[in-house]
Each structure stands twice: as structure tokens, then as C-alpha cells.
């Protein structure tokens, strides 16, 4: 077709370039890319916090509640472990004594604490074995309110009298006190404690009706024993070792199946005629229920490492504690068997808490 002006007129006129439209399109692309990057960053961060919080633990001091008075056997053991474990965890473990009601006051405090790994309890056979069967109204549930960390050690008890007491063995003590039992009350570290039940079991099996004087903890009871204001006290060897070595109190008998390696010259109750008498205690480490498993496992592993050190092991033995570290699962099994066992002892001794 020959070229003509009419054909040229039919072609659409070229459109001029619009710089504003191009800039707007570039901005929209930029915003889409920026939004995608923000979404990816937020997604990555949101996946980490729960794990990271446990991995960073501990970031501040840890509180160890000891539900008995300072200076007692549980306190001595707890302070030694707190110091050693602090070194490995990289944060101080601060001991707080909260005595009262056979250890129930401090134990209840831990049960209600935030389960973040920054509050732990050094419990015992009193707090998690006896109290659940002795008290009708306990301010905590020994099983459901706690996350078990570890069984620490077991211990034997000793029956001790003032240093100048006239009796030197169990039979002499029974003969003397039977003649006038009202003159010879026994002290304990509080209603419902192992100290109380050990004395009540002795009263039951020996037939000597000694009166019971409960103290807020073993420390004031031990002070009155040394002063001769009470005639006898049953407590763990850990609590009395120093006073025995100083001659301020005199051991009459130990309460285990075999003699204590700390007091090898002191015969057991069984050796001295009370064939069925056997009682002892134990120490545990607990955390509030729902404390993350990763944290309780870390504490258990640190405890196990510390107790395996020769100086710590030897020190525990020297104060009357037999090291026996077991983890959370084994501790659950231990409590499941110990609580019924203590119920039998409570029923046999006829112990009551008013």
C-alpha cells in the first residue's frame, strides 16, 4: 500500500513518559520487600524465647529456702552445698532460713513461689515424709506442689543426753527415767519432725512415759539439752556432731540398722535391747511445681558434680550425712514409698499434732 498521510493519522500518538507513576511503582516494590523482611525477622525471633530463657538461666541469684533454723543439721548441709553449687552455676545461691511448724512454713513458701528456677527448697523427711501424714491441714501438697530435683543424702539419728547425765547407756537411761518419768522430758525440733517421732517411738517401745517438749527448731532444743533443762533429745547426727565432739552432750544410742561410721563406739538401739527400733532421715532438693525440666536437670547435674568432689563428700560424712544423690525420677519413687512408711511410724508411735 502506498504511503499516505491518512495512514499516519490513524496511528495512536505516543504517550509522554510519567515520572510520578514510575516513582510510585518503585515505592510499592520497596515496601513489599521491607514488609517481607520484617515478617521473616519477627518469625525467627518468636521461635527462640522459650528455649533461650532456660539456656540463659541463671541470670541472677538463686534463693535456697531452708525450712529450719540456722545452725541445725539441715542448715549446715544446705549452706555447704549452696556455696559449692554457686561456683558451678555462676550465680550465688542465697540461703534463707524460714523455720516453723515442723518445716511447713518455709516449705509452703517455696510451694507458692514463681516456678522460674530462682527459688529452691532444701527439704527433708520431715517436710516431705512426715508432715503429709501427721498434719490434717498442711499448707502445701508434698507431691503436687513441687518439682523434684534430687535426693541428696540419708542420715541416722542419735539419742543424746546432757554431758553430765548419770546414765551412760540405754538400759541405764530406761531404769533411771522409769523411776520418775516426769523429771525427764524429751526435747524435739518441733511437732511432727523426725526428732519428735524418734522420741515418740522410743516412748512407745520402751514403755517410759516421757513428756514431749517441742521447740521451734532443733537449735533451742539442743541448747536446753546442753543446759540440762531437758533430759534427752533425738536428732540427726548432723545436728549434734559438734556438741558431741565438745562433750557438751553424750550419745546414748544410734537409731540405724548398723552403727554410724561417725560414732562407731555408740551402739544402736537394737544392740541395746530395742529390737524393732529403727528410724532415720533424708534430705532432698525441690523446686515449685512447673519449674522447667531443663532447669531442674541442670541443678541436679550440678549437685551431683559437687557431691562427687572428695572434700564435699568427706565433709558430708563427717557431719553425719550419707551421700546418696539420685535424680528427679528416682526421687519421685522414693517419696512414693517413704510417705506410707512414715505413716506406719506415726501410727505406731501414736504421735499427734494439736
Tab-separated table of C-alpha atoms in Angstrom:
chain	number	residue	atom	x	y	z
A	1	UNK	CA	0.000	0.000	0.000
A	2	UNK	CA	1.445	3.367	-0.876
A	3	UNK	CA	2.344	5.602	1.966
A	4	UNK	CA	-0.236	8.312	2.730
A	5	UNK	CA	-0.997	10.999	5.273
A	6	UNK	CA	-4.300	9.279	6.061
A	7	UNK	CA	-2.440	6.172	7.391
A	8	UNK	CA	-0.212	8.266	9.563
A	9	UNK	CA	-3.166	9.935	11.119
A	10	UNK	CA	-4.659	6.534	12.126
A	11	UNK	CA	-1.602	5.567	14.301
A	12	UNK	CA	-2.012	6.323	18.041
A	13	UNK	CA	0.064	9.177	19.206
A	14	UNK	CA	2.961	8.158	21.515
A	15	UNK	CA	2.257	8.795	25.224
A	16	UNK	CA	4.645	11.019	27.129
A	17	UNK	CA	6.677	9.259	29.997
A	18	UNK	CA	5.093	9.833	33.507
A	19	UNK	CA	7.871	10.080	36.125
A	20	UNK	CA	5.347	10.146	39.022
A	21	UNK	CA	3.901	6.722	38.128
A	22	UNK	CA	7.384	5.185	37.976
A	23	UNK	CA	8.318	6.534	41.406
A	24	UNK	CA	5.085	5.230	42.942
A	25	UNK	CA	5.689	1.760	41.497
A	26	UNK	CA	9.250	1.719	42.883
A	27	UNK	CA	7.977	2.729	46.323
A	28	UNK	CA	5.391	-0.064	46.342
A	29	UNK	CA	8.048	-2.643	45.454
A	30	UNK	CA	10.296	-1.342	48.220
A	31	UNK	CA	7.500	-1.543	50.789
A	32	UNK	CA	6.660	-5.115	49.754
A	33	UNK	CA	10.286	-6.202	50.188
A	34	UNK	CA	10.607	-4.381	53.532
A	35	UNK	CA	7.410	-5.979	54.830
A	36	UNK	CA	8.670	-9.429	53.853
A	37	UNK	CA	11.978	-8.864	55.629
A	38	UNK	CA	10.225	-7.679	58.817
A	39	UNK	CA	7.935	-10.736	58.773
A	40	UNK	CA	10.906	-13.074	58.384
A	41	UNK	CA	12.787	-11.377	61.256
A	42	UNK	CA	9.802	-11.485	63.623
A	43	UNK	CA	9.214	-15.145	62.776
A	44	UNK	CA	12.811	-16.030	63.550
A	45	UNK	CA	12.789	-14.177	66.864
A	46	UNK	CA	9.446	-15.588	68.040
A	47	UNK	CA	10.738	-19.154	67.752
A	48	UNK	CA	13.610	-18.603	70.255
A	49	UNK	CA	12.425	-17.039	73.573
A	50	UNK	CA	11.273	-20.170	75.493
A	51	UNK	CA	14.486	-22.097	74.820
A	52	UNK	CA	16.708	-19.075	75.256
A	53	UNK	CA	15.264	-18.194	78.694
A	54	UNK	CA	16.133	-21.663	80.009
A	55	UNK	CA	19.525	-21.684	78.330
A	56	UNK	CA	20.425	-18.341	79.907
A	57	UNK	CA	19.402	-19.495	83.402
A	58	UNK	CA	20.690	-18.474	85.898
A	59	UNK	CA	20.968	-14.759	85.219
A	60	UNK	CA	20.553	-13.645	88.845
A	61	UNK	CA	20.968	-15.043	92.394
A	62	UNK	CA	19.030	-18.167	93.377
A	63	UNK	CA	17.178	-18.370	96.696
A	64	UNK	CA	17.527	-21.596	98.690
A	65	UNK	CA	14.904	-21.827	101.432
A	66	UNK	CA	15.854	-23.965	104.421
A	67	UNK	CA	12.688	-24.501	106.493
A	68	UNK	CA	14.594	-24.897	109.750
A	69	UNK	CA	16.622	-22.540	111.936
A	70	UNK	CA	20.210	-21.546	111.257
A	71	UNK	CA	22.770	-23.814	112.891
A	72	UNK	CA	20.774	-27.042	112.624
A	73	UNK	CA	21.754	-30.110	110.616
A	74	UNK	CA	19.709	-29.188	107.537
A	75	UNK	CA	21.152	-25.683	107.634
A	76	UNK	CA	24.753	-26.892	107.899
A	77	UNK	CA	24.308	-29.193	104.911
A	78	UNK	CA	22.395	-26.605	102.882
A	79	UNK	CA	24.923	-23.829	103.312
A	80	UNK	CA	27.804	-26.063	102.310
A	81	UNK	CA	26.022	-27.206	99.147
A	82	UNK	CA	24.838	-23.677	98.297
A	83	UNK	CA	28.375	-22.342	98.379
A	84	UNK	CA	29.805	-25.137	96.233
A	85	UNK	CA	26.966	-25.157	93.693
A	86	UNK	CA	27.194	-21.374	93.285
A	87	UNK	CA	30.672	-21.795	91.842
A	88	UNK	CA	29.494	-24.087	89.054
A	89	UNK	CA	26.257	-22.239	88.265
A	90	UNK	CA	27.966	-18.857	88.070
A	91	UNK	CA	25.426	-17.170	90.352
A	92	UNK	CA	25.228	-17.038	94.168
A	93	UNK	CA	22.748	-19.287	95.950
A	94	UNK	CA	21.431	-17.233	98.858
A	95	UNK	CA	20.261	-19.252	101.875
A	96	UNK	CA	17.090	-18.093	103.627
A	97	UNK	CA	16.012	-19.800	106.861
A	98	UNK	CA	12.228	-19.939	107.366
A	99	UNK	CA	11.555	-22.254	110.346
A	100	UNK	CA	8.260	-23.163	111.971
A	101	UNK	CA	5.601	-25.914	112.200
A	102	UNK	CA	7.973	-28.799	111.537
A	103	UNK	CA	9.333	-27.132	108.423
A	104	UNK	CA	5.895	-26.402	106.990
A	105	UNK	CA	6.261	-22.606	106.964
A	106	UNK	CA	9.301	-22.449	104.688
A	107	UNK	CA	8.123	-25.368	102.577
A	108	UNK	CA	4.786	-23.679	101.878
A	109	UNK	CA	6.655	-20.515	100.888
A	110	UNK	CA	8.512	-22.407	98.156
A	111	UNK	CA	5.333	-24.166	97.010
A	112	UNK	CA	3.808	-20.748	96.245
A	113	UNK	CA	6.919	-19.270	94.608
A	114	UNK	CA	7.224	-18.497	90.901
A	115	UNK	CA	8.434	-21.654	89.088
A	116	UNK	CA	11.316	-19.977	87.275
A	117	UNK	CA	14.256	-21.779	88.861
A	118	UNK	CA	15.182	-18.912	91.175
A	119	UNK	CA	13.612	-20.469	94.313
A	120	UNK	CA	14.520	-23.954	95.551
A	121	UNK	CA	13.931	-25.854	98.791
A	122	UNK	CA	16.260	-27.974	100.864
A	123	UNK	CA	13.591	-30.298	102.201
A	124	UNK	CA	13.778	-33.333	104.430
A	125	UNK	CA	11.982	-36.394	105.694
A	126	UNK	CA	10.064	-34.014	107.962
A	127	UNK	CA	8.750	-31.743	105.186
A	128	UNK	CA	8.048	-34.423	102.571
A	129	UNK	CA	7.661	-37.645	104.543
A	130	UNK	CA	6.155	-36.961	107.952
A	131	UNK	CA	4.157	-33.752	107.590
A	132	UNK	CA	1.887	-35.144	104.842
A	133	UNK	CA	0.671	-37.898	107.180
A	134	UNK	CA	0.839	-36.066	110.517
A	135	UNK	CA	-0.921	-32.788	109.773
A	136	UNK	CA	-4.599	-32.856	108.809
A	137	UNK	CA	-4.290	-29.377	107.297
A	138	UNK	CA	-0.978	-28.843	105.565
A	139	UNK	CA	-0.429	-25.580	103.613
A	140	UNK	CA	1.139	-27.491	100.716
A	141	UNK	CA	0.846	-30.750	98.813
A	142	UNK	CA	4.132	-32.616	99.210
A	143	UNK	CA	3.800	-34.263	95.790
A	144	UNK	CA	1.782	-31.990	93.512
A	145	UNK	CA	3.140	-28.611	94.633
A	146	UNK	CA	6.767	-29.478	93.857
A	147	UNK	CA	9.088	-30.427	91.049
A	148	UNK	CA	11.579	-32.991	92.393
A	149	UNK	CA	15.241	-32.237	91.747
A	150	UNK	CA	17.257	-34.755	93.738
A	151	UNK	CA	17.651	-36.921	96.798
A	152	UNK	CA	20.822	-35.599	98.447
A	153	UNK	CA	21.651	-37.866	101.385
A	154	UNK	CA	20.288	-40.074	104.142
A	155	UNK	CA	21.226	-39.921	107.815
A	156	UNK	CA	20.984	-41.768	111.075
A	157	UNK	CA	19.730	-40.339	114.350
A	158	UNK	CA	21.348	-40.257	117.744
A	159	UNK	CA	19.795	-40.331	121.197
A	160	UNK	CA	21.733	-37.858	123.341
A	161	UNK	CA	21.603	-36.664	126.954
A	162	UNK	CA	23.369	-33.767	128.752
A	163	UNK	CA	27.123	-34.229	129.120
A	164	UNK	CA	26.898	-34.854	132.887
A	165	UNK	CA	23.764	-37.027	132.822
A	166	UNK	CA	24.183	-40.045	135.149
A	167	UNK	CA	23.166	-42.694	132.578
A	168	UNK	CA	25.774	-43.900	130.089
A	169	UNK	CA	23.815	-46.411	128.018
A	170	UNK	CA	20.242	-47.177	127.006
A	171	UNK	CA	19.411	-49.619	129.782
A	172	UNK	CA	20.739	-47.259	132.481
A	173	UNK	CA	18.648	-44.458	130.967
A	174	UNK	CA	15.483	-46.575	130.946
A	175	UNK	CA	15.998	-47.715	134.555
A	176	UNK	CA	16.629	-44.148	135.753
A	177	UNK	CA	13.756	-42.470	133.925
A	178	UNK	CA	11.169	-45.178	134.659
A	179	UNK	CA	11.547	-44.433	138.360
A	180	UNK	CA	10.361	-40.826	137.924
A	181	UNK	CA	9.462	-40.091	134.276
A	182	UNK	CA	8.035	-36.617	134.980
A	183	UNK	CA	11.548	-35.384	135.775
A	184	UNK	CA	12.887	-36.376	132.371
A	185	UNK	CA	11.118	-34.714	129.442
A	186	UNK	CA	12.464	-35.114	125.927
A	187	UNK	CA	13.032	-32.233	123.506
A	188	UNK	CA	12.345	-32.205	119.786
A	189	UNK	CA	12.846	-29.783	116.931
A	190	UNK	CA	9.088	-29.337	116.632
A	191	UNK	CA	5.796	-31.182	116.438
A	192	UNK	CA	5.807	-33.647	113.588
A	193	UNK	CA	9.538	-33.591	112.911
A	194	UNK	CA	11.683	-36.709	112.699
A	195	UNK	CA	13.103	-35.621	116.041
A	196	UNK	CA	9.602	-35.747	117.563
A	197	UNK	CA	8.731	-39.121	116.028
A	198	UNK	CA	12.038	-40.654	117.072
A	199	UNK	CA	11.254	-39.702	120.674
A	200	UNK	CA	7.627	-40.810	120.455
A	201	UNK	CA	8.691	-44.170	119.033
A	202	UNK	CA	11.134	-44.625	121.900
A	203	UNK	CA	8.410	-43.831	124.455
A	204	UNK	CA	6.149	-46.391	122.807
A	205	UNK	CA	8.710	-49.182	122.604
A	206	UNK	CA	10.493	-48.609	125.909
A	207	UNK	CA	7.368	-48.077	127.965
A	208	UNK	CA	8.820	-44.964	129.636
A	209	UNK	CA	6.171	-42.187	129.542
A	210	UNK	CA	8.472	-39.211	128.943
A	211	UNK	CA	6.801	-35.842	128.335
A	212	UNK	CA	7.399	-34.162	124.998
A	213	UNK	CA	8.620	-30.546	124.762
A	214	UNK	CA	8.562	-29.314	121.149
A	215	UNK	CA	10.771	-26.389	120.126
A	216	UNK	CA	10.593	-24.191	117.041
A	217	UNK	CA	13.747	-25.861	115.738
A	218	UNK	CA	16.479	-28.168	116.989
A	219	UNK	CA	18.785	-25.287	117.971
A	220	UNK	CA	16.878	-24.051	121.083
A	221	UNK	CA	16.085	-27.652	121.992
A	222	UNK	CA	19.739	-28.567	121.806
A	223	UNK	CA	20.636	-25.515	123.903
A	224	UNK	CA	18.266	-26.670	126.648
A	225	UNK	CA	19.669	-30.188	126.411
A	226	UNK	CA	23.205	-28.894	126.971
A	227	UNK	CA	21.938	-26.818	129.915
A	228	UNK	CA	20.199	-29.840	131.461
A	229	UNK	CA	16.705	-28.338	131.228
A	230	UNK	CA	15.558	-31.407	129.280
A	231	UNK	CA	16.807	-34.974	129.767
A	232	UNK	CA	17.130	-36.310	126.246
A	233	UNK	CA	16.813	-35.396	122.606
A	234	UNK	CA	16.671	-37.439	119.422
A	235	UNK	CA	18.046	-35.752	116.326
A	236	UNK	CA	20.131	-36.428	113.267
A	237	UNK	CA	23.845	-36.833	113.873
A	238	UNK	CA	24.426	-33.898	111.536
A	239	UNK	CA	22.797	-31.562	114.054
A	240	UNK	CA	24.582	-32.872	117.161
A	241	UNK	CA	28.036	-33.771	115.903
A	242	UNK	CA	29.743	-30.592	117.119
A	243	UNK	CA	28.227	-30.755	120.609
A	244	UNK	CA	29.068	-34.460	120.908
A	245	UNK	CA	32.698	-33.843	119.958
A	246	UNK	CA	32.881	-30.998	122.509
A	247	UNK	CA	31.473	-33.247	125.258
A	248	UNK	CA	28.517	-30.925	125.816
A	249	UNK	CA	26.064	-33.753	125.118
A	250	UNK	CA	26.547	-37.500	125.469
A	251	UNK	CA	25.385	-40.049	122.874
A	252	UNK	CA	23.468	-42.994	124.319
A	253	UNK	CA	22.437	-44.845	121.169
A	254	UNK	CA	22.090	-44.501	117.407
A	255	UNK	CA	18.937	-45.371	115.503
A	256	UNK	CA	20.093	-47.185	112.366
A	257	UNK	CA	20.310	-50.854	111.500
A	258	UNK	CA	24.087	-50.609	111.864
A	259	UNK	CA	26.420	-48.321	113.787
A	260	UNK	CA	27.292	-44.944	112.391
A	261	UNK	CA	30.813	-44.569	110.980
A	262	UNK	CA	30.881	-41.160	112.667
A	263	UNK	CA	30.067	-42.653	116.091
A	264	UNK	CA	31.472	-46.189	115.808
A	265	UNK	CA	31.687	-46.648	119.599
A	266	UNK	CA	27.998	-45.863	120.157
A	267	UNK	CA	25.801	-48.987	119.935
A	268	UNK	CA	22.455	-48.988	118.128
A	269	UNK	CA	19.063	-49.197	119.825
A	270	UNK	CA	18.766	-52.732	118.521
A	271	UNK	CA	22.061	-53.776	120.116
A	272	UNK	CA	20.836	-52.417	123.450
A	273	UNK	CA	17.533	-54.233	123.598
A	274	UNK	CA	15.013	-52.296	121.470
A	275	UNK	CA	14.960	-54.836	118.659
A	276	UNK	CA	12.381	-53.107	116.455
A	277	UNK	CA	13.655	-49.559	116.814
A	278	UNK	CA	14.955	-48.142	113.543
A	279	UNK	CA	14.480	-44.635	112.252
A	280	UNK	CA	16.422	-42.233	110.054
A	281	UNK	CA	16.003	-39.246	107.814
A	282	UNK	CA	16.904	-37.872	104.403
A	283	UNK	CA	17.460	-34.587	102.603
A	284	UNK	CA	16.016	-33.538	99.250
A	285	UNK	CA	16.187	-30.647	96.821
A	286	UNK	CA	12.843	-29.458	95.432
A	287	UNK	CA	11.511	-26.650	93.228
A	288	UNK	CA	7.991	-25.230	92.813
A	289	UNK	CA	5.740	-27.285	90.529
A	290	UNK	CA	6.056	-26.449	86.809
A	291	UNK	CA	9.656	-25.307	87.087
A	292	UNK	CA	11.118	-26.107	83.632
A	293	UNK	CA	12.637	-29.578	83.408
A	294	UNK	CA	15.765	-28.182	81.763
A	295	UNK	CA	16.425	-26.074	84.867
A	296	UNK	CA	15.776	-28.816	87.441
A	297	UNK	CA	18.005	-31.140	85.421
A	298	UNK	CA	20.777	-28.534	85.411
A	299	UNK	CA	20.529	-28.151	89.211
A	300	UNK	CA	20.595	-31.934	89.670
A	301	UNK	CA	23.672	-32.296	87.486
A	302	UNK	CA	25.462	-29.525	89.382
A	303	UNK	CA	24.551	-31.101	92.740
A	304	UNK	CA	25.793	-34.491	91.556
A	305	UNK	CA	29.075	-32.957	90.418
A	306	UNK	CA	29.548	-31.115	93.717
A	307	UNK	CA	28.816	-34.132	95.942
A	308	UNK	CA	31.250	-36.260	93.923
A	309	UNK	CA	34.082	-33.936	94.965
A	310	UNK	CA	36.117	-35.617	97.688
A	311	UNK	CA	36.186	-32.651	100.058
A	312	UNK	CA	32.402	-32.249	99.888
A	313	UNK	CA	31.770	-35.991	100.199
A	314	UNK	CA	34.076	-36.274	103.208
A	315	UNK	CA	32.552	-33.204	104.846
A	316	UNK	CA	29.047	-34.630	104.452
A	317	UNK	CA	30.102	-37.916	106.025
A	318	UNK	CA	31.811	-36.025	108.852
A	319	UNK	CA	28.573	-34.234	109.770
A	320	UNK	CA	26.580	-37.458	109.656
A	321	UNK	CA	25.033	-37.311	106.188
A	322	UNK	CA	25.442	-40.349	103.941
A	323	UNK	CA	25.721	-39.002	100.347
A	324	UNK	CA	23.169	-40.674	98.092
A	325	UNK	CA	22.408	-38.423	95.128
A	326	UNK	CA	19.511	-39.598	92.955
A	327	UNK	CA	17.712	-37.700	90.192
A	328	UNK	CA	14.116	-36.484	89.753
A	329	UNK	CA	12.587	-39.808	88.662
A	330	UNK	CA	14.221	-41.765	91.489
A	331	UNK	CA	13.155	-39.094	93.989
A	332	UNK	CA	9.528	-39.470	92.898
A	333	UNK	CA	9.764	-43.220	93.579
A	334	UNK	CA	11.480	-42.536	96.915
A	335	UNK	CA	8.667	-40.247	98.088
A	336	UNK	CA	6.033	-42.733	96.959
A	337	UNK	CA	7.484	-45.366	99.309
A	338	UNK	CA	8.608	-43.110	102.164
A	339	UNK	CA	5.307	-41.353	102.874
A	340	UNK	CA	3.479	-44.663	103.603
A	341	UNK	CA	6.447	-45.821	105.698
A	342	UNK	CA	6.302	-42.704	107.840
A	343	UNK	CA	2.562	-43.175	108.258
A	344	UNK	CA	3.258	-46.561	109.827
A	345	UNK	CA	5.744	-44.953	112.233
A	346	UNK	CA	3.319	-42.135	113.082
A	347	UNK	CA	0.553	-44.644	113.792
A	348	UNK	CA	2.853	-46.913	115.815
A	349	UNK	CA	4.208	-44.031	117.883
A	350	UNK	CA	0.760	-42.580	118.390
A	351	UNK	CA	2.155	-39.132	117.603
A	352	UNK	CA	-0.344	-36.296	117.281
A	353	UNK	CA	-0.113	-32.619	116.454
A	354	UNK	CA	-2.673	-30.452	118.206
